[in-house]
Short mmCIF file of C-alpha atoms in Angstrom, two decimals:
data_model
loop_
_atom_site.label_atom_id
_atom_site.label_comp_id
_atom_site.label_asym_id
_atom_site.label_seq_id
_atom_site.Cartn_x
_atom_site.Cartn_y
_atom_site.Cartn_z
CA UNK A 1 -0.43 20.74 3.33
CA UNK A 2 -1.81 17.84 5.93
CA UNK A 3 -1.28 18.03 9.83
CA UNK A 4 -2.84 15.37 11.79
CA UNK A 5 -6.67 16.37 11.75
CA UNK A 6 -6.49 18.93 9.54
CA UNK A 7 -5.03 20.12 6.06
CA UNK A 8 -4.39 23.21 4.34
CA UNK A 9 -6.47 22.58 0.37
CA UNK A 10 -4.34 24.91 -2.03
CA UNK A 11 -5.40 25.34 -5.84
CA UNK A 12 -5.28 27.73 -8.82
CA UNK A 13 -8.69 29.03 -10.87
CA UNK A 14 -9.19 32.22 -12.39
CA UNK A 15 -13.02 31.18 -12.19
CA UNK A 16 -14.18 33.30 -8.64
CA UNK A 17 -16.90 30.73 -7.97
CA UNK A 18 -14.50 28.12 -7.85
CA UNK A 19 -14.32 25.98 -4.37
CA UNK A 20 -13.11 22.34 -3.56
CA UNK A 21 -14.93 18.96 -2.98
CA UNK A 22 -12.91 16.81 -0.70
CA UNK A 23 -13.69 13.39 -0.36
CA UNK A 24 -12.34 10.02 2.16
CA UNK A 25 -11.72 6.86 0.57
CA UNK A 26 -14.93 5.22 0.01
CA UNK A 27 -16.58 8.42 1.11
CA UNK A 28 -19.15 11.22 0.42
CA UNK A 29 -17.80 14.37 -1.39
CA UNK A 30 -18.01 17.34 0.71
CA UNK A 31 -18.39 20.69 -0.60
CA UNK A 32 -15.43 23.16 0.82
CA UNK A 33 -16.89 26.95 -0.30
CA UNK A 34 -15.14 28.93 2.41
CA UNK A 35 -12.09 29.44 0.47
CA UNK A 36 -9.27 32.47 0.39
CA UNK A 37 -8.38 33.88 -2.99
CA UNK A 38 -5.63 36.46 -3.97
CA UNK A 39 -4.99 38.17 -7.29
CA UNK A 40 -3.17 35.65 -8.53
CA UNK A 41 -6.36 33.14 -8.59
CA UNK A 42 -4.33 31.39 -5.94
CA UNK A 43 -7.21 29.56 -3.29
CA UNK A 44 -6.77 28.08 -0.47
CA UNK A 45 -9.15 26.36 2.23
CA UNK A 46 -8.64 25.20 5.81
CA UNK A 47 -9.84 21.98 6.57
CA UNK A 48 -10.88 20.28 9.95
CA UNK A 49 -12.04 17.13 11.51
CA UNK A 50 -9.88 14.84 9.18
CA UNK A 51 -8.64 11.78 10.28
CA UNK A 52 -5.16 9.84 10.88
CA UNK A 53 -4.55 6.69 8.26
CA UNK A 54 -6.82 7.86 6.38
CA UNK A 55 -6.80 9.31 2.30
CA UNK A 56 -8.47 12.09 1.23
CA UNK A 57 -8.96 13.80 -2.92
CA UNK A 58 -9.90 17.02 -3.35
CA UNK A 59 -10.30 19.22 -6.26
CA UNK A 60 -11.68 22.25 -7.18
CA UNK A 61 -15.31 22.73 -8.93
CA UNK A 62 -17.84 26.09 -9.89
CA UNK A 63 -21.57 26.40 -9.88
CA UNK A 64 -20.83 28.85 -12.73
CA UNK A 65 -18.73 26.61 -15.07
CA UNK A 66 -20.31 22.83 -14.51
CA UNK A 67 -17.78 21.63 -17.90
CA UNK A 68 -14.41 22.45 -15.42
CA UNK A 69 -12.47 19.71 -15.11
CA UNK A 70 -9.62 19.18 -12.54
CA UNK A 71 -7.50 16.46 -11.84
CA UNK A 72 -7.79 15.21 -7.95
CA UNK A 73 -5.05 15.75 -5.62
CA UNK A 74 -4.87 12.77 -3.05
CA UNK A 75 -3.24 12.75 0.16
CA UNK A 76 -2.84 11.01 3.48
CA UNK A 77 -2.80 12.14 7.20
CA UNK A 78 -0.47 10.04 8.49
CA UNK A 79 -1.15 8.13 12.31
CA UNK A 80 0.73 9.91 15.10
CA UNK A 81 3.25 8.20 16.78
CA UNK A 82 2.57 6.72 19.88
CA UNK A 83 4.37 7.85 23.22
CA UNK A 84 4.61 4.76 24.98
CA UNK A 85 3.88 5.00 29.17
CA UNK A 86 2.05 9.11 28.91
CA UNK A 87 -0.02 7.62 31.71
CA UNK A 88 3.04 6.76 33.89
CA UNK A 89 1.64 3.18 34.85
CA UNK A 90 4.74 1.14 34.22
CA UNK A 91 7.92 1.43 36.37
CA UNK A 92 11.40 -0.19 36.14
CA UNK A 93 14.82 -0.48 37.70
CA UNK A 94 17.37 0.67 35.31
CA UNK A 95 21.28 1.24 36.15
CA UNK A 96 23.83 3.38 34.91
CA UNK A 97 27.01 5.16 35.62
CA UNK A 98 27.41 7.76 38.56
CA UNK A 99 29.78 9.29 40.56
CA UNK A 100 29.53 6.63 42.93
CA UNK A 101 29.75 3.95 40.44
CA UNK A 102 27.50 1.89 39.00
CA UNK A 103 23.81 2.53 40.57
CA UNK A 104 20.12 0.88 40.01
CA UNK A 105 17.07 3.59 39.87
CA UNK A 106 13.55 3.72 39.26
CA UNK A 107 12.11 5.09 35.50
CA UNK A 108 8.87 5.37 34.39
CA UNK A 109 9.24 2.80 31.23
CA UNK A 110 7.58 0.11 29.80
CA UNK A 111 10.48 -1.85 30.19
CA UNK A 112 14.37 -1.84 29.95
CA UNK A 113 14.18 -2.18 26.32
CA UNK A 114 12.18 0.29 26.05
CA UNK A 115 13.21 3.38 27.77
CA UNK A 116 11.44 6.59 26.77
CA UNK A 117 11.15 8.65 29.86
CA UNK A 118 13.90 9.53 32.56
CA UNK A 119 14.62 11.43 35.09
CA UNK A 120 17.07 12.95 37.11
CA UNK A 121 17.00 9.55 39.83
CA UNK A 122 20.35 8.16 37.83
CA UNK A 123 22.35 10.91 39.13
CA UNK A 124 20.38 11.08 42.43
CA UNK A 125 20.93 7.60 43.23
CA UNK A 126 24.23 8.26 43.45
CA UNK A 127 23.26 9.86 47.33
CA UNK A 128 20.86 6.85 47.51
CA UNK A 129 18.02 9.59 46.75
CA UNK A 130 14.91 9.23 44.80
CA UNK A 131 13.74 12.44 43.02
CA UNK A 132 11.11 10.90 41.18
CA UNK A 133 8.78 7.94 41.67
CA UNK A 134 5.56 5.70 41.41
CA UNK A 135 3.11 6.07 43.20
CA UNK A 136 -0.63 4.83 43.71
CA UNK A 137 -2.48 8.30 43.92
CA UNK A 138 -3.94 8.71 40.73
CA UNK A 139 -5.94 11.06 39.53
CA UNK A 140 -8.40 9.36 37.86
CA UNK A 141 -10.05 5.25 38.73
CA UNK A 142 -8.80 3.77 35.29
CA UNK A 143 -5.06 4.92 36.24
CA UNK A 144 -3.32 2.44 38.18
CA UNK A 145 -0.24 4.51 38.83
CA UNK A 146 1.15 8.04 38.04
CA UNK A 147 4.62 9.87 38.73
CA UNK A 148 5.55 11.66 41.63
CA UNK A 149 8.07 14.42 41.25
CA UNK A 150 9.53 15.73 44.91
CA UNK A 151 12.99 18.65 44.91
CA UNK A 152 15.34 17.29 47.71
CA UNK A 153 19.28 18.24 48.17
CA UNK A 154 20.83 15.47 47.11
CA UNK A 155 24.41 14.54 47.95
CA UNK A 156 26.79 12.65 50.50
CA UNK A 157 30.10 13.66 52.02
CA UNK A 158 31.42 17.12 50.67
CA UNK A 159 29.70 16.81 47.81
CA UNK A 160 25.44 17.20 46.59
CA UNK A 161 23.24 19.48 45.04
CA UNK A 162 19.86 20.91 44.64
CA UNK A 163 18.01 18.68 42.54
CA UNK A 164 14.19 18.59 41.35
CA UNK A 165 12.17 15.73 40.45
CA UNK A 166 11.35 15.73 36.95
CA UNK A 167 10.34 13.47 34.07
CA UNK A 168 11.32 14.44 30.44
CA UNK A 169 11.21 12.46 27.41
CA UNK A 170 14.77 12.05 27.10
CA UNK A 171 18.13 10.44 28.42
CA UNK A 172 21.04 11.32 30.40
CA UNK A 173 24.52 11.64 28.77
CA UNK A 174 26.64 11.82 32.11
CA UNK A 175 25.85 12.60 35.65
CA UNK A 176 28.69 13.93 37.99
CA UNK A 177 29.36 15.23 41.24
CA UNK A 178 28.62 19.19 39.85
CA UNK A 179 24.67 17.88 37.85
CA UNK A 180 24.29 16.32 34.85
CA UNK A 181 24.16 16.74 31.40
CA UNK A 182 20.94 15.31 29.51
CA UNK A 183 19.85 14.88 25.46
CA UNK A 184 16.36 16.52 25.46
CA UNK A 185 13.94 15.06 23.10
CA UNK A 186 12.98 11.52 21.47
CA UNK A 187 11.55 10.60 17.73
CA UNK A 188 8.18 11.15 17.13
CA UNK A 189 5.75 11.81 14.65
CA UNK A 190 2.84 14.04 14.42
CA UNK A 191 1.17 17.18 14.85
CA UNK A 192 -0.05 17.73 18.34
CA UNK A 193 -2.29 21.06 19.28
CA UNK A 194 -2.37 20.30 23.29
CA UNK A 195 -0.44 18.60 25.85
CA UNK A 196 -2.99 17.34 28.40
CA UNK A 197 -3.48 15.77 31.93
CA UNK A 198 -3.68 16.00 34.96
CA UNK A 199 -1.13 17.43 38.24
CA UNK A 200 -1.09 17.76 41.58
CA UNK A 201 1.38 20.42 43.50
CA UNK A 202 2.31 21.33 46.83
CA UNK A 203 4.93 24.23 46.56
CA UNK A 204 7.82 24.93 49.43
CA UNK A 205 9.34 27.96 50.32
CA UNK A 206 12.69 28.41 48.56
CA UNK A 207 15.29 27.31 50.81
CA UNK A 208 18.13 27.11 47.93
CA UNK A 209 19.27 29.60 44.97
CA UNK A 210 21.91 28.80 42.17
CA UNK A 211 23.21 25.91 44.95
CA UNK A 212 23.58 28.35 47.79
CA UNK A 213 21.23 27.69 50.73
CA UNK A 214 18.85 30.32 51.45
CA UNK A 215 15.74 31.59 53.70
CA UNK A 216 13.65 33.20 51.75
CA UNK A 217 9.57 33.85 51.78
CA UNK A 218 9.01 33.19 47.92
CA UNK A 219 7.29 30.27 47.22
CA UNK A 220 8.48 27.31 44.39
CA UNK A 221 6.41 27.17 40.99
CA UNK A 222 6.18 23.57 39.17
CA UNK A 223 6.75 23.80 35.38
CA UNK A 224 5.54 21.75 32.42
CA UNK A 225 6.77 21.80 29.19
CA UNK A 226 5.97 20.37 25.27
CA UNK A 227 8.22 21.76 21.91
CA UNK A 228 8.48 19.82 18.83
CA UNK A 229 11.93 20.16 16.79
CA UNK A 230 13.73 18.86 14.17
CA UNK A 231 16.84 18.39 16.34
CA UNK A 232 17.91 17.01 19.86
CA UNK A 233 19.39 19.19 22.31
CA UNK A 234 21.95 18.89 24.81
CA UNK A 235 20.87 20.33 28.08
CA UNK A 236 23.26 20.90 30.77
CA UNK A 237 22.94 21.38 34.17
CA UNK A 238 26.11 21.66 36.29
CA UNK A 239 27.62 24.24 38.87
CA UNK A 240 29.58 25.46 36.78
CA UNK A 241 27.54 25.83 33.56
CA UNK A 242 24.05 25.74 32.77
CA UNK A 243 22.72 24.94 29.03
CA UNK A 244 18.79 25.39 28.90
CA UNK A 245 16.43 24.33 25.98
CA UNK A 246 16.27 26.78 23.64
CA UNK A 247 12.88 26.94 22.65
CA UNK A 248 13.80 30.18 20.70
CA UNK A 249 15.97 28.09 18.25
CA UNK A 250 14.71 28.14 14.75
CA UNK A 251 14.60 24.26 14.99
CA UNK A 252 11.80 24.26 17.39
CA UNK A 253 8.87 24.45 15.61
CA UNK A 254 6.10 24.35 18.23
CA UNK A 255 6.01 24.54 22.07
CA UNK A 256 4.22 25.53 24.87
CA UNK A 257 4.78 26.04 28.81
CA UNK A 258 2.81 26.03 32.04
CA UNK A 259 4.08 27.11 35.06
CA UNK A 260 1.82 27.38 38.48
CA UNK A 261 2.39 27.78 42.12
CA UNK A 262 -0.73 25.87 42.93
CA UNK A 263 -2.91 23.12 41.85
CA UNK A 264 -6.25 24.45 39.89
CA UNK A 265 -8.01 23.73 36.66
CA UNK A 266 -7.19 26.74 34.27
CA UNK A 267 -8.87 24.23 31.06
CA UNK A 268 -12.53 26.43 31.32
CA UNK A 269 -13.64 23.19 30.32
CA UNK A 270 -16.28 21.00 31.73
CA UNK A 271 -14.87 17.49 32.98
CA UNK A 272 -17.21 14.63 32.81
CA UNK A 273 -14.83 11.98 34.51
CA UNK A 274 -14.12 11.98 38.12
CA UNK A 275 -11.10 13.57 39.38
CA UNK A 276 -9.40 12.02 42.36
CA UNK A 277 -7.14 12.83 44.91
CA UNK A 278 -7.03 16.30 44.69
CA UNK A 279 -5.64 16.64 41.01
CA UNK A 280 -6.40 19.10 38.49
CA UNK A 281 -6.40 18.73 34.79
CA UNK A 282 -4.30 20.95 32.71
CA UNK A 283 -3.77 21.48 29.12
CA UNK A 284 -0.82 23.38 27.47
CA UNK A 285 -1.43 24.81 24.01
CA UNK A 286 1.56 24.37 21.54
CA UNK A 287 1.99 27.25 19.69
CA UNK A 288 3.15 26.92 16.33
CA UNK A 289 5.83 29.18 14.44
CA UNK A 290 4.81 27.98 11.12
CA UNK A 291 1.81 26.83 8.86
CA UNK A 292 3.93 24.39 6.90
CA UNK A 293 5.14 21.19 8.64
CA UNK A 294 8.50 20.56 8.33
CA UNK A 295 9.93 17.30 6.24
CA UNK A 296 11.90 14.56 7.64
CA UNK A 297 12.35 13.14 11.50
CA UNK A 298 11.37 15.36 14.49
CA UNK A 299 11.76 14.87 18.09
CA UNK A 300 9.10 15.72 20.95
CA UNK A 301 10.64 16.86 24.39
CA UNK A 302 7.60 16.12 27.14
CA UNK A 303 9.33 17.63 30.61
CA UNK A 304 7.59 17.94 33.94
CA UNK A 305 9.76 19.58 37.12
CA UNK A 306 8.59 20.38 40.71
CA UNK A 307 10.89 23.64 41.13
CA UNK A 308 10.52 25.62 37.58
CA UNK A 309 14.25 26.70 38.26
CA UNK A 310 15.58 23.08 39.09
CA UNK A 311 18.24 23.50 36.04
CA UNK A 312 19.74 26.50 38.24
CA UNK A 313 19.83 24.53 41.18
CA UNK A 314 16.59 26.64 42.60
CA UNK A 315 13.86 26.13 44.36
CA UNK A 316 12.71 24.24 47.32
CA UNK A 317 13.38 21.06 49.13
CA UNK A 318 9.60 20.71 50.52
CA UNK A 319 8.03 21.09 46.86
CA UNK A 320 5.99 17.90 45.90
CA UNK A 321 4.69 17.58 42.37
CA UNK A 322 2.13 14.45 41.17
CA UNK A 323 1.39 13.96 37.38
CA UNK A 324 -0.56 11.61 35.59
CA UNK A 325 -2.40 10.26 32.56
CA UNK A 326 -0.52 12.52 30.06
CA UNK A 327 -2.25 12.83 26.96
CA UNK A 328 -1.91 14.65 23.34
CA UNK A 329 -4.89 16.21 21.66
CA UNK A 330 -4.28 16.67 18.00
CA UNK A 331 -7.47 18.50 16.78
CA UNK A 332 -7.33 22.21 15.10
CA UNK A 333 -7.22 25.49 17.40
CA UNK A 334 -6.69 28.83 15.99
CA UNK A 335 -4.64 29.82 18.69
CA UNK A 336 -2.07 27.14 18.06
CA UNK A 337 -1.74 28.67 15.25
CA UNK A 338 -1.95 32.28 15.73
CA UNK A 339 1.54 33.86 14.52
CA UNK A 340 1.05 32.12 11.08
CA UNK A 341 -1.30 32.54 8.17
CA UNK A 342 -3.15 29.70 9.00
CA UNK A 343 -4.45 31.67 12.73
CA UNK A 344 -6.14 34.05 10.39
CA UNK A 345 -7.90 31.36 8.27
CA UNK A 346 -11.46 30.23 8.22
CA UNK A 347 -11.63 26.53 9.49
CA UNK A 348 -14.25 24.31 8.16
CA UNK A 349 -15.44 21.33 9.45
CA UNK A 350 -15.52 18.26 7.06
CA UNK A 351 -17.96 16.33 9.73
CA UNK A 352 -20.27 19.79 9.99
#
């Protein structure tokens, strides 16, 4: 069973001194001897520090019986798929449909061809708002621009709405004068254990509630957000109905969620690069609901949102969030993995 840097090794010996040798293409054989047996003769080994592309054999061996013989098992970790623009460096002018016609906004793609990201500007532009946009504070030298996310009420005439600024790998399937209703989620392939980058976030005090404009002393919270699933969802946020992601679905395989009314480094990691601006780095752990990787085409939904409760038309219109330089991290943590059998598995390291 092969995830992106790692693999579960599974074999059958009644011999108890049985392990594997695994082995890379035009590589060494390395000895695998922490292994997990049941009655059955059943053994299985956890595996880290593999790569992507490349092919691996294993099979199994015993110090006891040198004349055993198995036949190699060979398998490949396949490469990731690339998310194109995580960094949030390349902005474009796209146009769709609104409630005011026809409208050109800003989104954080590559290019028009190739439109990843969005955001909830479509439907803002309608008020001639901008919810999200580029901007030059970065939060590290090599970035050259990231995404700033800022909640505003957004309307004209009789009509508008709470809205928060927000990117989310995704697309919008209508905007109207009540929200919008988005598809949450775009292909991908691969097995990611973190969500990583950096943020920057300036929280207001909540001056609107389900739509309704308020005065009240609790402050906003940003959110970020990762799940992987073998479906897209339709998420719906309108006055008169609200559809969330439902992360609880059976079809979501792995997510994760960070929510913070601040700006601070919660990693406990020491950062060699230097941070600019006033940023923090975060990382947000996927955690898994199974140790077997499901078959076929999966999507990835990547969501950022200055006012966690932006879908209910919550939060506040002085709350200013900054992202940049996302990044996935695909090597093994036990955590990630925790609710399944793997959580409770000795890794070993191929490279150790």
């Amino acid at each position: 069973v092969s995830w992106t840097t790692f693999a579960l090794l599974k074999g059958n010996c009644i011999d108890e001194t049985a392990y594997f040798l695994i082995q890379p293409a035009g590589g060494t054989a390395k000895a695998i001897k922490t292994v997990t047996r049941d009655a059955e003769g059943n053994i299985s080994a956890l595996v880290t520090g593999l790569e992507a592309g490349v092919s691996y054999s294993y099979w199994l061996v015993s110090d006891e019986n040198a004349d055993m013989s198995c036949e190699p098992v060979t398998f490949t970790l396949a490469t990731p798929y690339e998310v194109p623009n995580m960094g949030f460096d390349s902005w474009v002018n796209l146009s769709g449909d609104t409630p005011m016609g026809t409208k050109s906004y800003t989104s954080p793609n590559i290019s028009v061809d190739n439109v990843y990201w969005e955001s909830g500007n479509r439907g803002a532009a309608a008020a001639s708002k901008t919810l999200t946009s580029e901007t030059s504070e970065t939060a590290l030298s090599t970035s050259s621009k990231a995404a700033q996310l800022k909640s505003q009420w957004a309307g004209v005439a009789i009509w508008g709405a709470f809205a928060a600024g927000s990117v989310y790998s995704g697309y919008p399937i209508s905007v109207s004068t009540s929200g919008a209703h988005l598809m949450y989620g775009r292909p991908y392939q691969g097995f990611p254990v973190y969500l990583r980058g950096y943020y920057k976030y300036t929280p207001g005090t909540i001056n609107y509630r389900e739509g309704k404009e308020v005065s009240e002393e609790e402050l906003d919270q940003c959110i970020i957000q990762i799940a992987l699933s073998t479906k897209q969802y339709e998420v719906i946020s309108t006055t008169s109905e609200v559809v969330t992601y439902p992360f609880d679905d059976e079809s979501v395989f792995a997510y994760g969620t960070y929510v913070s009314g601040t700006t601070e480094d919660l990693t406990g990691e020491t950062h060699t690069e230097e941070i600019l601006n006033g940023y923090a780095p975060f990382k947000v752990r996927l955690n898994y609901k199974t140790a077997t990787p499901p078959d076929g085409p999966f999507y990835i939904l990547i969501m950022a949102s200055s006012s966690r409760y932006g879908d209910y038309f919550t939060g506040s219109t002085s709350s200013v969030m900054y992202v940049d330089e996302f990044s996935l991290d695909y090597n093994y943590d036990a955590e990630a993995f925790s609710g399944t059998t793997l959580g409770n598995m000795t890794p070993v390291n191929i490279n150790d």
